[in-house]
Amino acid sequence: MSNWTEGFIKEAIEKIRKQVGSGRAIIGLSGGVDSSVSAILVARSIGDRLTAVFVDTGFMRKNEPEMVKKTFQGKYGLDFRLVDAREEFLGLLEGVADPEEKRRIIGHKFIDIFERQAKECGATFLVQGTIAPDWIETGGKIKSHHNVTLPDGMVLKLVEPLRDLYKDEVRELARALGLPPEISERMPFPGPGLAVRVVGRITRERLEVAREADAIVLEEIKKARIEPWQALAAVLPGRATGVKGDSREYGYMVAIRVVESLDAMTANSMAIKQEVLQRMANRIVSEVKGVTRVLYDLTNKPPATIEFE
């Protein structure tokens, strides 16, 4: 443990203890490195007066809810709860196309669920894994982050122990706190999840296409021993003509994006070997129902953001 991580952990625990006092807190634990580090810091500060809630929105990556439950249930001194809210989120988002509206609806529904859970356990504080790029990008109107654009009238008081840090610093803390590599080195995943990787109108079918294609991209990245900042698949608007067997098919277009970065404020598209990209494309069109075309995004950030929406 380095001097700065040791000092930060000690100072953060004291700040949290002073802010929360004798109260109770709740955290939305996504399994990402930011919320995981926040959860461990708060648990070390106030113990079992923290309740960690994983909300299954229906926009998660393949097998993600099971992985998060296995990693955290009964560990790290956490009171872990899994809330199945798939129908709630999908009911609100089905047919919605505007990216900012997606983020607004998702952010407000998260708070609604957290407030219900907080009432059950008597919590008056909401812990969030907000980091510096979240509020910088929101303030700069690049895109709204769901844990920054909170609804008016929210009754829970915010605790944000990582607010001034960047992702590489949070990863250092995760290692120092003893979190496993599948958490400390985990690729960033947006709070709205696959809802912002289905570009345009959300449907259940398009979500499943995004989920299956994304899983293939991550599997092939791992097999090729590539270590990007972020790798993903997104479903693009519209359809493209393809041929499967002897038949013409009018199917979905999937874009693959793989980038390298230090802090997500800027990012460069990675030069991936042609054979790796070809394997991804071949698997996606053959294994994911309804896909006829796969594209690779070469755009850096800026001008593009890492996510498509």
PDB file of N, CA, C and O in Angstrom, residues 84-147:
ATOM      1  N   ASP A  84     -34.495  -6.986  -8.113  1.00  0.00           N
ATOM      2  CA  ASP A  84     -34.846  -7.244  -9.502  1.00  0.00           C
ATOM      3  C   ASP A  84     -35.841  -6.181  -9.956  1.00  0.00           C
ATOM      4  O   ASP A  84     -37.026  -6.228  -9.633  1.00  0.00           O
ATOM      5  N   ALA A  85     -35.341  -5.194 -10.693  1.00  0.00           N
ATOM      6  CA  ALA A  85     -36.188  -4.091 -11.169  1.00  0.00           C
ATOM      7  C   ALA A  85     -36.252  -4.055 -12.693  1.00  0.00           C
ATOM      8  O   ALA A  85     -36.531  -3.020 -13.289  1.00  0.00           O
ATOM      9  N   ARG A  86     -36.033  -5.202 -13.329  1.00  0.00           N
ATOM     10  CA  ARG A  86     -35.972  -5.239 -14.788  1.00  0.00           C
ATOM     11  C   ARG A  86     -37.263  -4.739 -15.431  1.00  0.00           C
ATOM     12  O   ARG A  86     -37.223  -3.945 -16.376  1.00  0.00           O
ATOM     13  N   GLU A  87     -38.388  -5.200 -14.936  1.00  0.00           N
ATOM     14  CA  GLU A  87     -39.654  -4.794 -15.554  1.00  0.00           C
ATOM     15  C   GLU A  87     -39.945  -3.312 -15.320  1.00  0.00           C
ATOM     16  O   GLU A  87     -40.531  -2.649 -16.177  1.00  0.00           O
ATOM     17  N   GLU A  88     -39.543  -2.795 -14.149  1.00  0.00           N
ATOM     18  CA  GLU A  88     -39.739  -1.371 -13.879  1.00  0.00           C
ATOM     19  C   GLU A  88     -38.979  -0.508 -14.885  1.00  0.00           C
ATOM     20  O   GLU A  88     -39.524   0.430 -15.472  1.00  0.00           O
ATOM     21  N   PHE A  89     -37.700  -0.827 -15.087  1.00  0.00           N
ATOM     22  CA  PHE A  89     -36.871  -0.029 -15.992  1.00  0.00           C
ATOM     23  C   PHE A  89     -37.304  -0.206 -17.445  1.00  0.00           C
ATOM     24  O   PHE A  89     -37.438   0.769 -18.185  1.00  0.00           O
ATOM     25  N   LEU A  90     -37.526  -1.460 -17.855  1.00  0.00           N
ATOM     26  CA  LEU A  90     -37.891  -1.710 -19.238  1.00  0.00           C
ATOM     27  C   LEU A  90     -39.247  -1.097 -19.574  1.00  0.00           C
ATOM     28  O   LEU A  90     -39.462  -0.597 -20.684  1.00  0.00           O
ATOM     29  N   GLY A  91     -40.151  -1.103 -18.617  1.00  0.00           N
ATOM     30  CA  GLY A  91     -41.451  -0.487 -18.833  1.00  0.00           C
ATOM     31  C   GLY A  91     -41.349   1.003 -19.093  1.00  0.00           C
ATOM     32  O   GLY A  91     -42.090   1.564 -19.907  1.00  0.00           O
ATOM     33  N   LEU A  92     -40.425   1.662 -18.406  1.00  0.00           N
ATOM     34  CA  LEU A  92     -40.236   3.108 -18.574  1.00  0.00           C
ATOM     35  C   LEU A  92     -39.442   3.458 -19.826  1.00  0.00           C
ATOM     36  O   LEU A  92     -39.632   4.524 -20.412  1.00  0.00           O
ATOM     37  N   LEU A  93     -38.524   2.570 -20.235  1.00  0.00           N
ATOM     38  CA  LEU A  93     -37.590   2.900 -21.314  1.00  0.00           C
ATOM     39  C   LEU A  93     -37.971   2.358 -22.677  1.00  0.00           C
ATOM     40  O   LEU A  93     -37.457   2.841 -23.694  1.00  0.00           O
ATOM     41  N   GLU A  94     -38.853   1.376 -22.732  1.00  0.00           N
ATOM     42  CA  GLU A  94     -39.166   0.765 -24.017  1.00  0.00           C
ATOM     43  C   GLU A  94     -39.708   1.818 -24.980  1.00  0.00           C
ATOM     44  O   GLU A  94     -40.664   2.531 -24.677  1.00  0.00           O
ATOM     45  N   GLY A  95     -39.075   1.926 -26.138  1.00  0.00           N
ATOM     46  CA  GLY A  95     -39.498   2.889 -27.148  1.00  0.00           C
ATOM     47  C   GLY A  95     -38.838   4.250 -27.032  1.00  0.00           C
ATOM     48  O   GLY A  95     -38.947   5.078 -27.939  1.00  0.00           O
ATOM     49  N   VAL A  96     -38.120   4.527 -25.923  1.00  0.00           N
ATOM     50  CA  VAL A  96     -37.451   5.826 -25.747  1.00  0.00           C
ATOM     51  C   VAL A  96     -36.189   5.851 -26.611  1.00  0.00           C
ATOM     52  O   VAL A  96     -35.402   4.908 -26.610  1.00  0.00           O
ATOM     53  N   ALA A  97     -35.974   6.961 -27.320  1.00  0.00           N
ATOM     54  CA  ALA A  97     -34.846   7.067 -28.246  1.00  0.00           C
ATOM     55  C   ALA A  97     -33.817   8.118 -27.842  1.00  0.00           C
ATOM     56  O   ALA A  97     -32.627   7.957 -28.099  1.00  0.00           O
ATOM     57  N   ASP A  98     -34.255   9.206 -27.213  1.00  0.00           N
ATOM     58  CA  ASP A  98     -33.343  10.302 -26.893  1.00  0.00           C
ATOM     59  C   ASP A  98     -32.369   9.908 -25.784  1.00  0.00           C
ATOM     60  O   ASP A  98     -32.793   9.470 -24.709  1.00  0.00           O
ATOM     61  N   PRO A  99     -31.046  10.061 -25.997  1.00  0.00           N
ATOM     62  CA  PRO A  99     -30.074   9.603 -25.001  1.00  0.00           C
ATOM     63  C   PRO A  99     -30.167  10.327 -23.663  1.00  0.00           C
ATOM     64  O   PRO A  99     -30.004   9.711 -22.605  1.00  0.00           O
ATOM     65  N   GLU A 100     -30.406  11.638 -23.685  1.00  0.00           N
ATOM     66  CA  GLU A 100     -30.509  12.369 -22.423  1.00  0.00           C
ATOM     67  C   GLU A 100     -31.775  11.972 -21.660  1.00  0.00           C
ATOM     68  O   GLU A 100     -31.784  11.919 -20.425  1.00  0.00           O
ATOM     69  N   GLU A 101     -32.844  11.682 -22.397  1.00  0.00           N
ATOM     70  CA  GLU A 101     -34.070  11.235 -21.746  1.00  0.00           C
ATOM     71  C   GLU A 101     -33.872   9.849 -21.118  1.00  0.00           C
ATOM     72  O   GLU A 101     -34.351   9.579 -20.025  1.00  0.00           O
ATOM     73  N   LYS A 102     -33.138   8.989 -21.804  1.00  0.00           N
ATOM     74  CA  LYS A 102     -32.804   7.681 -21.232  1.00  0.00           C
ATOM     75  C   LYS A 102     -32.077   7.856 -19.892  1.00  0.00           C
ATOM     76  O   LYS A 102     -32.426   7.240 -18.885  1.00  0.00           O
ATOM     77  N   ARG A 103     -31.060   8.710 -19.905  1.00  0.00           N
ATOM     78  CA  ARG A 103     -30.259   8.914 -18.695  1.00  0.00           C
ATOM     79  C   ARG A 103     -31.098   9.528 -17.576  1.00  0.00           C
ATOM     80  O   ARG A 103     -30.957   9.148 -16.410  1.00  0.00           O
ATOM     81  N   ARG A 104     -31.978  10.465 -17.931  1.00  0.00           N
ATOM     82  CA  ARG A 104     -32.824  11.099 -16.915  1.00  0.00           C
ATOM     83  C   ARG A 104     -33.767  10.074 -16.279  1.00  0.00           C
ATOM     84  O   ARG A 104     -33.878   9.993 -15.051  1.00  0.00           O
ATOM     85  N   ILE A 105     -34.432   9.287 -17.105  1.00  0.00           N
ATOM     86  CA  ILE A 105     -35.381   8.287 -16.598  1.00  0.00           C
ATOM     87  C   ILE A 105     -34.670   7.270 -15.714  1.00  0.00           C
ATOM     88  O   ILE A 105     -35.137   6.933 -14.621  1.00  0.00           O
ATOM     89  N   ILE A 106     -33.517   6.785 -16.170  1.00  0.00           N
ATOM     90  CA  ILE A 106     -32.778   5.772 -15.416  1.00  0.00           C
ATOM     91  C   ILE A 106     -32.293   6.336 -14.083  1.00  0.00           C
ATOM     92  O   ILE A 106     -32.448   5.704 -13.031  1.00  0.00           O
ATOM     93  N   GLY A 107     -31.721   7.548 -14.120  1.00  0.00           N
ATOM     94  CA  GLY A 107     -31.234   8.159 -12.882  1.00  0.00           C
ATOM     95  C   GLY A 107     -32.338   8.355 -11.865  1.00  0.00           C
ATOM     96  O   GLY A 107     -32.166   8.069 -10.669  1.00  0.00           O
ATOM     97  N   HIS A 108     -33.499   8.824 -12.308  1.00  0.00           N
ATOM     98  CA  HIS A 108     -34.610   9.071 -11.391  1.00  0.00           C
ATOM     99  C   HIS A 108     -35.195   7.766 -10.859  1.00  0.00           C
ATOM    100  O   HIS A 108     -35.591   7.683  -9.696  1.00  0.00           O
ATOM    101  N   LYS A 109     -35.231   6.724 -11.704  1.00  0.00           N
ATOM    102  CA  LYS A 109     -35.745   5.426 -11.239  1.00  0.00           C
ATOM    103  C   LYS A 109     -34.795   4.808 -10.219  1.00  0.00           C
ATOM    104  O   LYS A 109     -35.237   4.203  -9.240  1.00  0.00           O
ATOM    105  N   PHE A 110     -33.488   4.942 -10.426  1.00  0.00           N
ATOM    106  CA  PHE A 110     -32.520   4.478  -9.425  1.00  0.00           C
ATOM    107  C   PHE A 110     -32.811   5.123  -8.067  1.00  0.00           C
ATOM    108  O   PHE A 110     -32.875   4.435  -7.037  1.00  0.00           O
ATOM    109  N   ILE A 111     -32.973   6.451  -8.061  1.00  0.00           N
ATOM    110  CA  ILE A 111     -33.217   7.156  -6.800  1.00  0.00           C
ATOM    111  C   ILE A 111     -34.517   6.699  -6.171  1.00  0.00           C
ATOM    112  O   ILE A 111     -34.598   6.501  -4.945  1.00  0.00           O
ATOM    113  N   ASP A 112     -35.541   6.483  -6.984  1.00  0.00           N
ATOM    114  CA  ASP A 112     -36.827   5.986  -6.481  1.00  0.00           C
ATOM    115  C   ASP A 112     -36.642   4.648  -5.767  1.00  0.00           C
ATOM    116  O   ASP A 112     -37.168   4.436  -4.660  1.00  0.00           O
ATOM    117  N   ILE A 113     -35.870   3.749  -6.371  1.00  0.00           N
ATOM    118  CA  ILE A 113     -35.621   2.435  -5.767  1.00  0.00           C
ATOM    119  C   ILE A 113     -34.784   2.567  -4.508  1.00  0.00           C
ATOM    120  O   ILE A 113     -35.069   1.932  -3.480  1.00  0.00           O
ATOM    121  N   PHE A 114     -33.752   3.405  -4.545  1.00  0.00           N
ATOM    122  CA  PHE A 114     -32.909   3.581  -3.369  1.00  0.00           C
ATOM    123  C   PHE A 114     -33.708   4.176  -2.203  1.00  0.00           C
ATOM    124  O   PHE A 114     -33.501   3.791  -1.046  1.00  0.00           O
ATOM    125  N   GLU A 115     -34.600   5.109  -2.507  1.00  0.00           N
ATOM    126  CA  GLU A 115     -35.405   5.709  -1.433  1.00  0.00           C
ATOM    127  C   GLU A 115     -36.347   4.686  -0.812  1.00  0.00           C
ATOM    128  O   GLU A 115     -36.562   4.686   0.399  1.00  0.00           O
ATOM    129  N   ARG A 116     -36.889   3.780  -1.640  1.00  0.00           N
ATOM    130  CA  ARG A 116     -37.728   2.707  -1.098  1.00  0.00           C
ATOM    131  C   ARG A 116     -36.912   1.782  -0.203  1.00  0.00           C
ATOM    132  O   ARG A 116     -37.341   1.399   0.884  1.00  0.00           O
ATOM    133  N   GLN A 117     -35.715   1.412  -0.678  1.00  0.00           N
ATOM    134  CA  GLN A 117     -34.852   0.537   0.110  1.00  0.00           C
ATOM    135  C   GLN A 117     -34.376   1.233   1.387  1.00  0.00           C
ATOM    136  O   GLN A 117     -34.285   0.616   2.450  1.00  0.00           O
ATOM    137  N   ALA A 118     -34.073   2.530   1.268  1.00  0.00           N
ATOM    138  CA  ALA A 118     -33.614   3.296   2.429  1.00  0.00           C
ATOM    139  C   ALA A 118     -34.695   3.350   3.504  1.00  0.00           C
ATOM    140  O   ALA A 118     -34.402   3.259   4.709  1.00  0.00           O
ATOM    141  N   LYS A 119     -35.933   3.486   3.091  1.00  0.00           N
ATOM    142  CA  LYS A 119     -37.047   3.533   4.044  1.00  0.00           C
ATOM    143  C   LYS A 119     -37.142   2.222   4.809  1.00  0.00           C
ATOM    144  O   LYS A 119     -37.393   2.205   6.023  1.00  0.00           O
ATOM    145  N   GLU A 120     -36.920   1.110   4.110  1.00  0.00           N
ATOM    146  CA  GLU A 120     -36.983  -0.210   4.750  1.00  0.00           C
ATOM    147  C   GLU A 120     -35.909  -0.385   5.814  1.00  0.00           C
ATOM    148  O   GLU A 120     -36.147  -0.999   6.855  1.00  0.00           O
ATOM    149  N   CYS A 121     -34.688   0.134   5.533  1.00  0.00           N
ATOM    150  CA  CYS A 121     -33.587  -0.093   6.477  1.00  0.00           C
ATOM    151  C   CYS A 121     -33.275   1.130   7.336  1.00  0.00           C
ATOM    152  O   CYS A 121     -32.336   1.105   8.133  1.00  0.00           O
ATOM    153  N   GLY A 122     -34.063   2.199   7.191  1.00  0.00           N
ATOM    154  CA  GLY A 122     -33.887   3.382   8.033  1.00  0.00           C
ATOM    155  C   GLY A 122     -32.701   4.243   7.669  1.00  0.00           C
ATOM    156  O   GLY A 122     -32.187   5.002   8.501  1.00  0.00           O
ATOM    157  N   ALA A 123     -32.249   4.173   6.406  1.00  0.00           N
ATOM    158  CA  ALA A 123     -31.094   4.965   5.976  1.00  0.00           C
ATOM    159  C   ALA A 123     -31.516   6.380   5.595  1.00  0.00           C
ATOM    160  O   ALA A 123     -32.588   6.595   5.032  1.00  0.00           O
ATOM    161  N   THR A 124     -30.653   7.336   5.903  1.00  0.00           N
ATOM    162  CA  THR A 124     -30.898   8.733   5.511  1.00  0.00           C
ATOM    163  C   THR A 124     -29.799   9.264   4.597  1.00  0.00           C
ATOM    164  O   THR A 124     -29.879  10.403   4.127  1.00  0.00           O
ATOM    165  N   PHE A 125     -28.780   8.429   4.320  1.00  0.00           N
ATOM    166  CA  PHE A 125     -27.670   8.826   3.451  1.00  0.00           C
ATOM    167  C   PHE A 125     -27.589   7.888   2.250  1.00  0.00           C
ATOM    168  O   PHE A 125     -27.794   6.685   2.383  1.00  0.00           O
ATOM    169  N   LEU A 126     -27.274   8.460   1.079  1.00  0.00           N
ATOM    170  CA  LEU A 126     -27.044   7.687  -0.135  1.00  0.00           C
ATOM    171  C   LEU A 126     -25.586   7.849  -0.537  1.00  0.00           C
ATOM    172  O   LEU A 126     -25.120   8.955  -0.802  1.00  0.00           O
ATOM    173  N   VAL A 127     -24.864   6.734  -0.577  1.00  0.00           N
ATOM    174  CA  VAL A 127     -23.461   6.742  -0.992  1.00  0.00           C
ATOM    175  C   VAL A 127     -23.399   6.512  -2.498  1.00  0.00           C
ATOM    176  O   VAL A 127     -24.056   5.614  -3.027  1.00  0.00           O
ATOM    177  N   GLN A 128     -22.600   7.319  -3.189  1.00  0.00           N
ATOM    178  CA  GLN A 128     -22.430   7.156  -4.630  1.00  0.00           C
ATOM    179  C   GLN A 128     -20.951   7.151  -4.994  1.00  0.00           C
ATOM    180  O   GLN A 128     -20.153   7.838  -4.364  1.00  0.00           O
ATOM    181  N   GLY A 129     -20.631   6.381  -6.032  1.00  0.00           N
ATOM    182  CA  GLY A 129     -19.252   6.270  -6.489  1.00  0.00           C
ATOM    183  C   GLY A 129     -18.899   7.320  -7.522  1.00  0.00           C
ATOM    184  O   GLY A 129     -18.151   7.043  -8.462  1.00  0.00           O
ATOM    185  N   THR A 130     -19.426   8.535  -7.366  1.00  0.00           N
ATOM    186  CA  THR A 130     -19.135   9.630  -8.289  1.00  0.00           C
ATOM    187  C   THR A 130     -17.633   9.910  -8.315  1.00  0.00           C
ATOM    188  O   THR A 130     -16.996  10.014  -7.263  1.00  0.00           O
ATOM    189  N   ILE A 131     -17.065  10.025  -9.515  1.00  0.00           N
ATOM    190  CA  ILE A 131     -15.661  10.428  -9.638  1.00  0.00           C
ATOM    191  C   ILE A 131     -15.585  11.693 -10.488  1.00  0.00           C
ATOM    192  O   ILE A 131     -16.581  12.133 -11.068  1.00  0.00           O
ATOM    193  N   ALA A 132     -14.395  12.288 -10.565  1.00  0.00           N
ATOM    194  CA  ALA A 132     -14.242  13.609 -11.191  1.00  0.00           C
ATOM    195  C   ALA A 132     -14.780  13.689 -12.622  1.00  0.00           C
ATOM    196  O   ALA A 132     -15.485  14.644 -12.962  1.00  0.00           O
ATOM    197  N   PRO A 133     -14.477  12.723 -13.522  1.00  0.00           N
ATOM    198  CA  PRO A 133     -15.001  12.851 -14.889  1.00  0.00           C
ATOM    199  C   PRO A 133     -16.527  12.905 -14.964  1.00  0.00           C
ATOM    200  O   PRO A 133     -17.076  13.504 -15.900  1.00  0.00           O
ATOM    201  N   ASP A 134     -17.216  12.301 -13.988  1.00  0.00           N
ATOM    202  CA  ASP A 134     -18.682  12.313 -13.999  1.00  0.00           C
ATOM    203  C   ASP A 134     -19.218  13.739 -13.936  1.00  0.00           C
ATOM    204  O   ASP A 134     -20.028  14.153 -14.760  1.00  0.00           O
ATOM    205  N   TRP A 135     -18.760  14.484 -12.917  1.00  0.00           N
ATOM    206  CA  TRP A 135     -19.319  15.834 -12.765  1.00  0.00           C
ATOM    207  C   TRP A 135     -18.686  16.832 -13.742  1.00  0.00           C
ATOM    208  O   TRP A 135     -19.311  17.823 -14.116  1.00  0.00           O
ATOM    209  N   ILE A 136     -17.456  16.555 -14.196  1.00  0.00           N
ATOM    210  CA  ILE A 136     -16.843  17.432 -15.194  1.00  0.00           C
ATOM    211  C   ILE A 136     -17.597  17.338 -16.521  1.00  0.00           C
ATOM    212  O   ILE A 136     -17.939  18.343 -17.146  1.00  0.00           O
ATOM    213  N   GLU A 137     -17.896  16.111 -16.967  1.00  0.00           N
ATOM    214  CA  GLU A 137     -18.608  15.940 -18.234  1.00  0.00           C
ATOM    215  C   GLU A 137     -20.048  16.423 -18.141  1.00  0.00           C
ATOM    216  O   GLU A 137     -20.592  16.971 -19.100  1.00  0.00           O
ATOM    217  N   THR A 138     -20.672  16.224 -16.985  1.00  0.00           N
ATOM    218  CA  THR A 138     -22.040  16.704 -16.819  1.00  0.00           C
ATOM    219  C   THR A 138     -22.070  18.226 -16.841  1.00  0.00           C
ATOM    220  O   THR A 138     -22.895  18.840 -17.518  1.00  0.00           O
ATOM    221  N   GLY A 139     -21.150  18.845 -16.109  1.00  0.00           N
ATOM    222  CA  GLY A 139     -21.096  20.303 -16.063  1.00  0.00           C
ATOM    223  C   GLY A 139     -20.760  20.916 -17.407  1.00  0.00           C
ATOM    224  O   GLY A 139     -21.231  21.999 -17.750  1.00  0.00           O
ATOM    225  N   GLY A 140     -19.948  20.194 -18.193  1.00  0.00           N
ATOM    226  CA  GLY A 140     -19.594  20.677 -19.517  1.00  0.00           C
ATOM    227  C   GLY A 140     -20.613  20.337 -20.583  1.00  0.00           C
ATOM    228  O   GLY A 140     -20.397  20.593 -21.764  1.00  0.00           O
ATOM    229  N   LYS A 141     -21.731  19.731 -20.156  1.00  0.00           N
ATOM    230  CA  LYS A 141     -22.840  19.359 -21.056  1.00  0.00           C
ATOM    231  C   LYS A 141     -22.395  18.402 -22.160  1.00  0.00           C
ATOM    232  O   LYS A 141     -22.943  18.397 -23.269  1.00  0.00           O
ATOM    233  N   ILE A 142     -21.356  17.595 -21.854  1.00  0.00           N
ATOM    234  CA  ILE A 142     -20.938  16.559 -22.802  1.00  0.00           C
ATOM    235  C   ILE A 142     -21.967  15.434 -22.786  1.00  0.00           C
ATOM    236  O   ILE A 142     -22.451  14.975 -23.812  1.00  0.00           O
ATOM    237  N   LYS A 143     -22.292  14.972 -21.569  1.00  0.00           N
ATOM    238  CA  LYS A 143     -23.393  14.039 -21.368  1.00  0.00           C
ATOM    239  C   LYS A 143     -23.739  14.048 -19.884  1.00  0.00           C
ATOM    240  O   LYS A 143     -22.897  14.361 -19.036  1.00  0.00           O
ATOM    241  N   SER A 144     -24.972  13.709 -19.578  1.00  0.00           N
ATOM    242  CA  SER A 144     -25.417  13.701 -18.183  1.00  0.00           C
ATOM    243  C   SER A 144     -25.107  12.352 -17.553  1.00  0.00           C
ATOM    244  O   SER A 144     -25.436  11.315 -18.113  1.00  0.00           O
ATOM    245  N   HIS A 145     -24.475  12.374 -16.395  1.00  0.00           N
ATOM    246  CA  HIS A 145     -24.221  11.143 -15.656  1.00  0.00           C
ATOM    247  C   HIS A 145     -25.335  10.935 -14.635  1.00  0.00           C
ATOM    248  O   HIS A 145     -25.731  11.857 -13.936  1.00  0.00           O
ATOM    249  N   HIS A 146     -25.820   9.690 -14.568  1.00  0.00           N
ATOM    250  CA  HIS A 146     -27.024   9.423 -13.774  1.00  0.00           C
ATOM    251  C   HIS A 146     -26.825   9.697 -12.289  1.00  0.00           C
ATOM    252  O   HIS A 146     -27.778   9.959 -11.576  1.00  0.00           O
ATOM    253  N   ASN A 147     -25.579   9.636 -11.812  1.00  0.00           N
ATOM    254  CA  ASN A 147     -25.347   9.890 -10.388  1.00  0.00           C
ATOM    255  C   ASN A 147     -24.985  11.345 -10.106  1.00  0.00           C
ATOM    256  O   ASN A 147     -24.555  11.679  -9.005  1.00  0.00           O
TER     257      ASN A 147
END
